[in-house]
Amino acid sequence: MSRDAEDLIVLISVPNEIEAAAIVAALDQDGIRAVATGGLTSGFKAEAPGEVQVLVKGSDAERAQQTLREIHSRENPIDWSEVDVGEPED
């Protein structure tokens, strides 16, 4: 196996550690080792917010992308036009 295939690549960047941890856990369930980096800077309240990067081996990149697509396909965004939020208070 080539060294390049073992180098870590950025799979995705997300705004916080919680989202990154969920992605890392899902990848782990599929047998893909992943790590999250940048958590210390993601919480800073500054003009340029930080991000948390999820890293995987280059050799796992294709499988990791597929797992990420599956994660996103399972998400059920709320259709607020279908939600009864009641009448506004005066």
CSV table of N, CA and C in Angstrom, one decimal:
chain,number,residue,atom,x,y,z
A,1,MET,N,0.9,-1.2,0.0
A,1,MET,CA,0.0,0.0,0.0
A,1,MET,C,0.9,1.2,0.0
A,2,SER,N,0.6,2.2,-0.8
A,2,SER,CA,1.4,3.4,-0.9
A,2,SER,C,1.2,4.3,0.3
A,3,ARG,N,2.2,5.1,0.6
A,3,ARG,CA,2.2,6.0,1.8
A,3,ARG,C,1.1,7.0,1.5
A,4,ASP,N,0.9,7.5,0.3
A,4,ASP,CA,-0.1,8.5,0.0
A,4,ASP,C,-1.5,8.0,0.4
A,5,ALA,N,-1.8,6.7,0.2
A,5,ALA,CA,-3.1,6.2,0.6
A,5,ALA,C,-3.3,6.2,2.1
A,6,GLU,N,-2.2,6.3,2.9
A,6,GLU,CA,-2.4,6.3,4.3
A,6,GLU,C,-2.4,7.7,4.9
A,7,ASP,N,-2.1,8.7,4.1
A,7,ASP,CA,-2.1,10.1,4.5
A,7,ASP,C,-3.5,10.5,4.8
A,8,LEU,N,-3.7,11.3,5.9
A,8,LEU,CA,-5.0,11.8,6.2
A,8,LEU,C,-5.5,12.9,5.3
A,9,ILE,N,-6.8,12.9,4.9
A,9,ILE,CA,-7.4,13.9,4.1
A,9,ILE,C,-8.6,14.4,4.9
A,10,VAL,N,-9.0,15.7,4.5
A,10,VAL,CA,-10.2,16.2,5.1
A,10,VAL,C,-11.4,15.7,4.4
A,11,LEU,N,-12.3,15.0,5.1
A,11,LEU,CA,-13.5,14.5,4.6
A,11,LEU,C,-14.5,15.6,4.5
A,12,ILE,N,-14.7,16.3,5.6
A,12,ILE,CA,-15.7,17.4,5.8
A,12,ILE,C,-15.2,18.4,6.9
A,13,SER,N,-15.7,19.6,6.8
A,13,SER,CA,-15.5,20.6,7.8
A,13,SER,C,-16.9,21.0,8.3
A,14,VAL,N,-17.0,21.0,9.6
A,14,VAL,CA,-18.3,21.3,10.3
A,14,VAL,C,-18.1,22.4,11.3
A,15,PRO,N,-19.2,23.1,11.7
A,15,PRO,CA,-19.0,24.2,12.6
A,15,PRO,C,-18.8,23.9,14.1
A,16,ASN,N,-19.0,22.6,14.5
A,16,ASN,CA,-18.8,22.4,15.9
A,16,ASN,C,-18.4,20.9,16.2
A,17,GLU,N,-17.9,20.7,17.4
A,17,GLU,CA,-17.4,19.4,17.8
A,17,GLU,C,-18.5,18.3,17.9
A,18,ILE,N,-19.7,18.7,18.3
A,18,ILE,CA,-20.8,17.8,18.4
A,18,ILE,C,-21.1,17.1,17.0
A,19,GLU,N,-21.2,17.9,16.0
A,19,GLU,CA,-21.5,17.4,14.7
A,19,GLU,C,-20.3,16.5,14.2
A,20,ALA,N,-19.1,17.0,14.5
A,20,ALA,CA,-17.9,16.2,14.1
A,20,ALA,C,-17.9,14.8,14.8
A,21,ALA,N,-18.2,14.8,16.1
A,21,ALA,CA,-18.2,13.6,16.8
A,21,ALA,C,-19.3,12.6,16.3
A,22,ALA,N,-20.4,13.1,15.9
A,22,ALA,CA,-21.5,12.3,15.3
A,22,ALA,C,-21.0,11.6,14.0
A,23,ILE,N,-20.3,12.4,13.2
A,23,ILE,CA,-19.8,11.9,11.9
A,23,ILE,C,-18.7,10.8,12.2
A,24,VAL,N,-17.8,11.1,13.1
A,24,VAL,CA,-16.7,10.2,13.4
A,24,VAL,C,-17.3,8.9,13.9
A,25,ALA,N,-18.4,9.0,14.8
A,25,ALA,CA,-19.0,7.8,15.3
A,25,ALA,C,-19.7,6.9,14.2
A,26,ALA,N,-20.3,7.6,13.3
A,26,ALA,CA,-21.0,6.9,12.1
A,26,ALA,C,-19.9,6.2,11.3
A,27,LEU,N,-18.8,6.9,11.0
A,27,LEU,CA,-17.8,6.3,10.2
A,27,LEU,C,-17.2,5.1,10.9
A,28,ASP,N,-17.0,5.2,12.2
A,28,ASP,CA,-16.5,4.1,13.0
A,28,ASP,C,-17.4,2.9,12.9
A,29,GLN,N,-18.7,3.1,12.9
A,29,GLN,CA,-19.6,2.0,12.8
A,29,GLN,C,-19.5,1.3,11.5
A,30,ASP,N,-19.0,2.0,10.5
A,30,ASP,CA,-18.8,1.4,9.1
A,30,ASP,C,-17.3,0.9,9.0
A,31,GLY,N,-16.6,0.9,10.1
A,31,GLY,CA,-15.2,0.4,10.1
A,31,GLY,C,-14.2,1.3,9.5
A,32,ILE,N,-14.5,2.6,9.5
A,32,ILE,CA,-13.6,3.6,9.0
A,32,ILE,C,-13.1,4.5,10.1
A,33,ARG,N,-11.8,4.4,10.3
A,33,ARG,CA,-11.2,5.3,11.4
A,33,ARG,C,-11.2,6.7,10.9
A,34,ALA,N,-11.6,7.6,11.8
A,34,ALA,CA,-11.6,9.0,11.5
A,34,ALA,C,-11.3,9.8,12.8
A,35,VAL,N,-10.8,11.0,12.7
A,35,VAL,CA,-10.5,11.8,13.8
A,35,VAL,C,-11.0,13.2,13.5
A,36,ALA,N,-11.3,13.9,14.5
A,36,ALA,CA,-11.8,15.3,14.4
A,36,ALA,C,-10.7,16.3,14.9
A,37,THR,N,-10.4,17.3,14.2
A,37,THR,CA,-9.4,18.3,14.7
A,37,THR,C,-9.9,19.7,14.5
A,38,GLY,N,-9.4,20.6,15.4
A,38,GLY,CA,-9.9,22.0,15.3
A,38,GLY,C,-10.9,22.3,16.3
A,39,GLY,N,-11.2,21.4,17.2
A,39,GLY,CA,-12.3,21.7,18.2
A,39,GLY,C,-11.9,22.8,19.2
A,40,LEU,N,-10.7,23.0,19.4
A,40,LEU,CA,-10.3,24.1,20.4
A,40,LEU,C,-10.6,25.5,19.8
A,41,THR,N,-10.5,25.6,18.5
A,41,THR,CA,-10.7,26.9,17.9
A,41,THR,C,-12.2,27.1,17.4
A,42,SER,N,-12.9,26.0,17.3
A,42,SER,CA,-14.3,26.2,16.8
A,42,SER,C,-15.2,27.0,17.7
A,43,GLY,N,-14.9,27.0,19.0
A,43,GLY,CA,-15.8,27.7,19.9
A,43,GLY,C,-15.5,29.1,20.2
A,44,PHE,N,-14.4,29.6,19.6
A,44,PHE,CA,-14.0,31.0,19.8
A,44,PHE,C,-15.1,31.9,19.2
A,45,LYS,N,-15.4,33.0,19.9
A,45,LYS,CA,-16.3,34.0,19.4
A,45,LYS,C,-15.5,35.1,18.8
A,46,ALA,N,-15.2,35.0,17.6
A,46,ALA,CA,-14.3,35.9,16.9
A,46,ALA,C,-14.9,36.2,15.5
A,47,GLU,N,-14.3,37.2,14.8
A,47,GLU,CA,-14.8,37.5,13.5
A,47,GLU,C,-14.7,36.4,12.5
A,48,ALA,N,-13.7,35.5,12.6
A,48,ALA,CA,-13.5,34.4,11.7
A,48,ALA,C,-13.7,33.1,12.5
A,49,PRO,N,-14.9,32.5,12.5
A,49,PRO,CA,-15.2,31.3,13.3
A,49,PRO,C,-14.3,30.2,12.8
A,50,GLY,N,-14.0,29.3,13.7
A,50,GLY,CA,-13.2,28.1,13.4
A,50,GLY,C,-14.1,27.0,12.9
A,51,GLU,N,-13.5,26.0,12.5
A,51,GLU,CA,-14.3,24.8,12.0
A,51,GLU,C,-13.6,23.6,12.6
A,52,VAL,N,-14.3,22.5,12.7
A,52,VAL,CA,-13.8,21.2,13.1
A,52,VAL,C,-13.7,20.4,11.8
A,53,GLN,N,-12.5,19.8,11.5
A,53,GLN,CA,-12.4,19.0,10.4
A,53,GLN,C,-12.4,17.5,10.8
A,54,VAL,N,-13.1,16.7,9.9
A,54,VAL,CA,-13.1,15.3,10.1
A,54,VAL,C,-12.1,14.7,9.1
A,55,LEU,N,-11.1,14.0,9.6
A,55,LEU,CA,-10.0,13.5,8.8
A,55,LEU,C,-10.1,11.9,8.7
A,56,VAL,N,-9.9,11.4,7.5
A,56,VAL,CA,-9.8,10.0,7.2
A,56,VAL,C,-8.6,9.7,6.4
A,57,LYS,N,-8.2,8.4,6.4
A,57,LYS,CA,-7.1,7.9,5.5
A,57,LYS,C,-7.5,8.1,4.1
A,58,GLY,N,-6.6,8.5,3.2
A,58,GLY,CA,-6.8,8.6,1.8
A,58,GLY,C,-7.4,7.3,1.2
A,59,SER,N,-7.0,6.2,1.7
A,59,SER,CA,-7.4,4.9,1.2
A,59,SER,C,-8.9,4.6,1.6
A,60,ASP,N,-9.4,5.3,2.6
A,60,ASP,CA,-10.8,5.2,3.1
A,60,ASP,C,-11.7,6.3,2.5
A,61,ALA,N,-11.2,7.2,1.7
A,61,ALA,CA,-11.9,8.4,1.3
A,61,ALA,C,-13.2,8.0,0.6
A,62,GLU,N,-13.2,7.1,-0.3
A,62,GLU,CA,-14.3,6.8,-1.1
A,62,GLU,C,-15.4,6.2,-0.2
A,63,ARG,N,-15.1,5.3,0.6
A,63,ARG,CA,-16.1,4.7,1.5
A,63,ARG,C,-16.6,5.7,2.5
A,64,ALA,N,-15.7,6.6,3.0
A,64,ALA,CA,-16.1,7.6,3.9
A,64,ALA,C,-17.1,8.6,3.3
A,65,GLN,N,-16.9,8.9,2.0
A,65,GLN,CA,-17.8,9.8,1.3
A,65,GLN,C,-19.2,9.2,1.2
A,66,GLN,N,-19.2,7.9,0.9
A,66,GLN,CA,-20.4,7.1,0.8
A,66,GLN,C,-21.2,7.1,2.1
A,67,THR,N,-20.5,6.9,3.2
A,67,THR,CA,-21.1,6.9,4.5
A,67,THR,C,-21.6,8.3,4.8
A,68,LEU,N,-20.9,9.3,4.4
A,68,LEU,CA,-21.4,10.7,4.7
A,68,LEU,C,-22.6,11.0,3.9
A,69,ARG,N,-22.7,10.5,2.6
A,69,ARG,CA,-23.9,10.7,1.8
A,69,ARG,C,-25.1,10.0,2.5
A,70,GLU,N,-24.8,8.8,3.0
A,70,GLU,CA,-25.9,8.0,3.7
A,70,GLU,C,-26.4,8.8,4.9
A,71,ILE,N,-25.5,9.4,5.7
A,71,ILE,CA,-25.8,10.1,6.9
A,71,ILE,C,-26.7,11.3,6.5
A,72,HIS,N,-26.3,12.0,5.4
A,72,HIS,CA,-27.1,13.2,5.0
A,72,HIS,C,-28.5,12.7,4.4
A,73,SER,N,-28.6,11.6,3.8
A,73,SER,CA,-29.8,11.1,3.2
A,73,SER,C,-30.8,10.7,4.3
A,74,ARG,N,-30.3,10.3,5.5
A,74,ARG,CA,-31.2,9.9,6.6
A,74,ARG,C,-31.7,11.1,7.4
A,75,GLU,N,-31.1,12.3,7.2
A,75,GLU,CA,-31.6,13.5,7.9
A,75,GLU,C,-32.9,13.9,7.4
A,76,ASN,N,-33.8,14.2,8.3
A,76,ASN,CA,-35.2,14.7,7.9
A,76,ASN,C,-35.3,16.1,8.3
A,77,PRO,N,-35.1,17.0,7.4
A,77,PRO,CA,-35.2,18.4,7.7
A,77,PRO,C,-36.7,18.7,8.0
A,78,ILE,N,-36.9,19.6,8.9
A,78,ILE,CA,-38.3,20.0,9.3
A,78,ILE,C,-38.9,20.9,8.2
A,79,ASP,N,-40.1,20.5,7.7
A,79,ASP,CA,-40.8,21.3,6.8
A,79,ASP,C,-41.8,22.2,7.6
A,80,TRP,N,-41.3,23.4,7.9
A,80,TRP,CA,-42.1,24.3,8.7
A,80,TRP,C,-43.4,24.6,8.2
A,81,SER,N,-43.7,24.5,6.9
A,81,SER,CA,-45.0,24.7,6.4
A,81,SER,C,-46.0,23.7,6.8
A,82,GLU,N,-45.5,22.5,7.3
A,82,GLU,CA,-46.4,21.5,7.8
A,82,GLU,C,-46.6,21.4,9.3
A,83,VAL,N,-45.9,22.3,10.0
A,83,VAL,CA,-45.9,22.3,11.5
A,83,VAL,C,-46.9,23.4,12.0
A,84,ASP,N,-47.8,22.9,12.9
A,84,ASP,CA,-48.7,23.9,13.5
A,84,ASP,C,-48.0,24.5,14.7
A,85,VAL,N,-47.7,25.7,14.6
A,85,VAL,CA,-47.0,26.4,15.7
A,85,VAL,C,-48.0,27.3,16.5
A,86,GLY,N,-49.2,27.2,16.2
A,86,GLY,CA,-50.2,27.9,17.0
A,86,GLY,C,-50.4,29.3,16.5
A,87,GLU,N,-51.2,30.0,17.2
A,87,GLU,CA,-51.5,31.4,16.9
A,87,GLU,C,-50.5,32.3,17.6
A,88,PRO,N,-50.1,33.4,17.0
A,88,PRO,CA,-49.1,34.3,17.7
A,88,PRO,C,-49.8,35.0,18.9
A,89,GLU,N,-49.0,35.2,19.9
A,89,GLU,CA,-49.5,35.8,21.1
A,89,GLU,C,-49.5,37.4,20.9
A,90,ASP,N,-50.5,38.0,21.5
A,90,ASP,CA,-50.6,39.5,21.4
A,90,ASP,C,-49.6,40.2,22.4
